[in-house]
mmCIF file of C-alpha atoms in Angstrom:
data_model
loop_
_atom_site.group_PDB
_atom_site.id
_atom_site.type_symbol
_atom_site.label_atom_id
_atom_site.label_comp_id
_atom_site.label_asym_id
_atom_site.label_seq_id
_atom_site.Cartn_x
_atom_site.Cartn_y
_atom_site.Cartn_z
ATOM 1 C CA UNK A 1278 103.212 93.405 103.854
ATOM 2 C CA UNK A 1279 99.815 91.804 103.454
ATOM 3 C CA UNK A 1280 96.878 94.080 102.737
ATOM 4 C CA UNK A 1281 95.831 95.624 106.023
ATOM 5 C CA UNK A 1282 92.093 95.055 105.632
ATOM 6 C CA UNK A 1283 92.741 91.365 105.042
ATOM 7 C CA UNK A 1284 94.808 91.248 108.236
ATOM 8 C CA UNK A 1285 91.918 92.654 110.296
ATOM 9 C CA UNK A 1286 89.538 90.190 108.629
ATOM 10 C CA UNK A 1287 91.909 87.315 109.340
ATOM 11 C CA UNK A 1288 92.000 88.291 113.025
ATOM 12 C CA UNK A 1289 88.208 88.657 113.169
ATOM 13 C CA UNK A 1290 87.711 85.193 111.650
ATOM 14 C CA UNK A 1291 90.169 83.661 114.135
ATOM 15 C CA UNK A 1292 88.622 85.198 117.285
ATOM 16 C CA UNK A 1293 88.339 81.836 118.995
ATOM 17 C CA UNK A 1294 92.002 81.092 118.233
ATOM 18 C CA UNK A 1295 93.682 84.272 119.492
ATOM 19 C CA UNK A 1296 96.129 85.191 122.198
ATOM 20 C CA UNK A 1297 95.863 88.903 122.928
ATOM 21 C CA UNK A 1298 98.485 91.116 124.538
ATOM 22 C CA UNK A 1299 102.265 91.108 124.586
ATOM 23 C CA UNK A 1300 102.778 88.532 127.354
ATOM 24 C CA UNK A 1301 100.229 86.086 125.957
ATOM 25 C CA UNK A 1302 101.588 86.476 122.421
ATOM 26 C CA UNK A 1303 105.154 85.915 123.586
ATOM 27 C CA UNK A 1304 104.106 82.747 125.451
ATOM 28 C CA UNK A 1305 102.216 81.466 122.400
ATOM 29 C CA UNK A 1306 105.282 81.984 120.198
ATOM 30 C CA UNK A 1307 107.672 80.304 122.642
ATOM 31 C CA UNK A 1308 105.310 77.355 123.160
ATOM 32 C CA UNK A 1309 104.993 76.790 119.416
ATOM 33 C CA UNK A 1310 101.295 77.682 119.281
ATOM 34 C CA UNK A 1311 101.463 80.879 117.199
ATOM 35 C CA UNK A 1312 100.886 80.611 113.461
ATOM 36 C CA UNK A 1313 101.008 84.358 112.810
ATOM 37 C CA UNK A 1314 101.462 87.504 114.844
ATOM 38 C CA UNK A 1315 99.693 90.793 114.153
ATOM 39 C CA UNK A 1316 101.041 94.045 115.594
ATOM 40 C CA UNK A 1317 99.594 97.554 115.518
ATOM 41 C CA UNK A 1318 101.969 100.169 114.153
ATOM 42 C CA UNK A 1319 100.576 102.802 116.537
ATOM 43 C CA UNK A 1320 101.515 100.684 119.561
ATOM 44 C CA UNK A 1321 104.517 101.464 121.746
ATOM 45 C CA UNK A 1322 107.640 100.262 119.900
ATOM 46 C CA UNK A 1323 109.109 99.209 123.255
ATOM 47 C CA UNK A 1324 106.371 96.558 123.379
ATOM 48 C CA UNK A 1325 106.102 95.543 119.734
ATOM 49 C CA UNK A 1326 109.840 95.378 118.972
ATOM 50 C CA UNK A 1327 110.231 92.600 121.560
ATOM 51 C CA UNK A 1328 107.366 90.657 119.983
ATOM 52 C CA UNK A 1329 108.759 91.093 116.471
ATOM 53 C CA UNK A 1330 112.208 89.916 117.614
ATOM 54 C CA UNK A 1331 110.816 86.801 119.315
ATOM 55 C CA UNK A 1332 108.597 86.046 116.301
ATOM 56 C CA UNK A 1333 111.595 86.389 113.981
ATOM 57 C CA UNK A 1334 113.648 84.087 116.227
ATOM 58 C CA UNK A 1335 110.912 81.445 115.931
ATOM 59 C CA UNK A 1336 110.274 82.192 112.233
ATOM 60 C CA UNK A 1337 106.663 83.244 112.824
ATOM 61 C CA UNK A 1338 105.212 85.625 110.187
ATOM 62 C CA UNK A 1339 104.444 89.118 111.488
ATOM 63 C CA UNK A 1340 101.672 91.202 109.936
ATOM 64 C CA UNK A 1341 101.319 94.893 110.700
ATOM 65 C CA UNK A 1342 98.126 96.919 110.906
ATOM 66 C CA UNK A 1343 97.842 100.623 111.651
ATOM 67 C CA UNK A 1344 95.403 100.778 114.564
ATOM 68 C CA UNK A 1345 95.423 99.294 118.057
ATOM 69 C CA UNK A 1346 91.765 100.238 118.380
ATOM 70 C CA UNK A 1347 90.776 98.403 115.191
ATOM 71 C CA UNK A 1348 92.934 95.418 116.131
ATOM 72 C CA UNK A 1349 91.133 95.219 119.470
ATOM 73 C CA UNK A 1350 87.747 95.414 117.738
ATOM 74 C CA UNK A 1351 88.744 92.728 115.227
ATOM 75 C CA UNK A 1352 89.848 90.582 118.164
ATOM 76 C CA UNK A 1353 86.413 90.876 119.749
ATOM 77 C CA UNK A 1354 87.507 92.918 122.783
ATOM 78 C CA UNK A 1355 86.368 96.352 123.964
ATOM 79 C CA UNK A 1356 89.867 97.789 124.378
ATOM 80 C CA UNK A 1357 92.796 98.434 122.071
ATOM 81 C CA UNK A 1358 95.307 95.672 121.382
ATOM 82 C CA UNK A 1359 98.984 96.202 120.558
ATOM 83 C CA UNK A 1360 99.482 92.639 119.385
ATOM 84 C CA UNK A 1361 97.633 89.384 118.864
ATOM 85 C CA UNK A 1362 98.722 85.909 117.863
ATOM 86 C CA UNK A 1363 96.639 83.576 115.755
ATOM 87 C CA UNK A 1364 97.172 80.134 117.227
ATOM 88 C CA UNK A 1365 96.553 76.606 115.997
#
């Protein structure tokens, strides 16, 4: 697993190229737009397991961070985020 701090920084740098939330991330993966997926380990496994499975099916790398709150902040939003996709 990639260093967590680097994952947050990667998300922060890609703010203009993000899809945020489970439905948007899933669409981005299925449409071939997602380069990487980041999930928060404190998110509901019911949500993130689906994303991880779809990402694995499409051979998209999945990075894990520990905080939904920090992932949301890194994404430039005022709420927590369970998952984001960095798109092309």
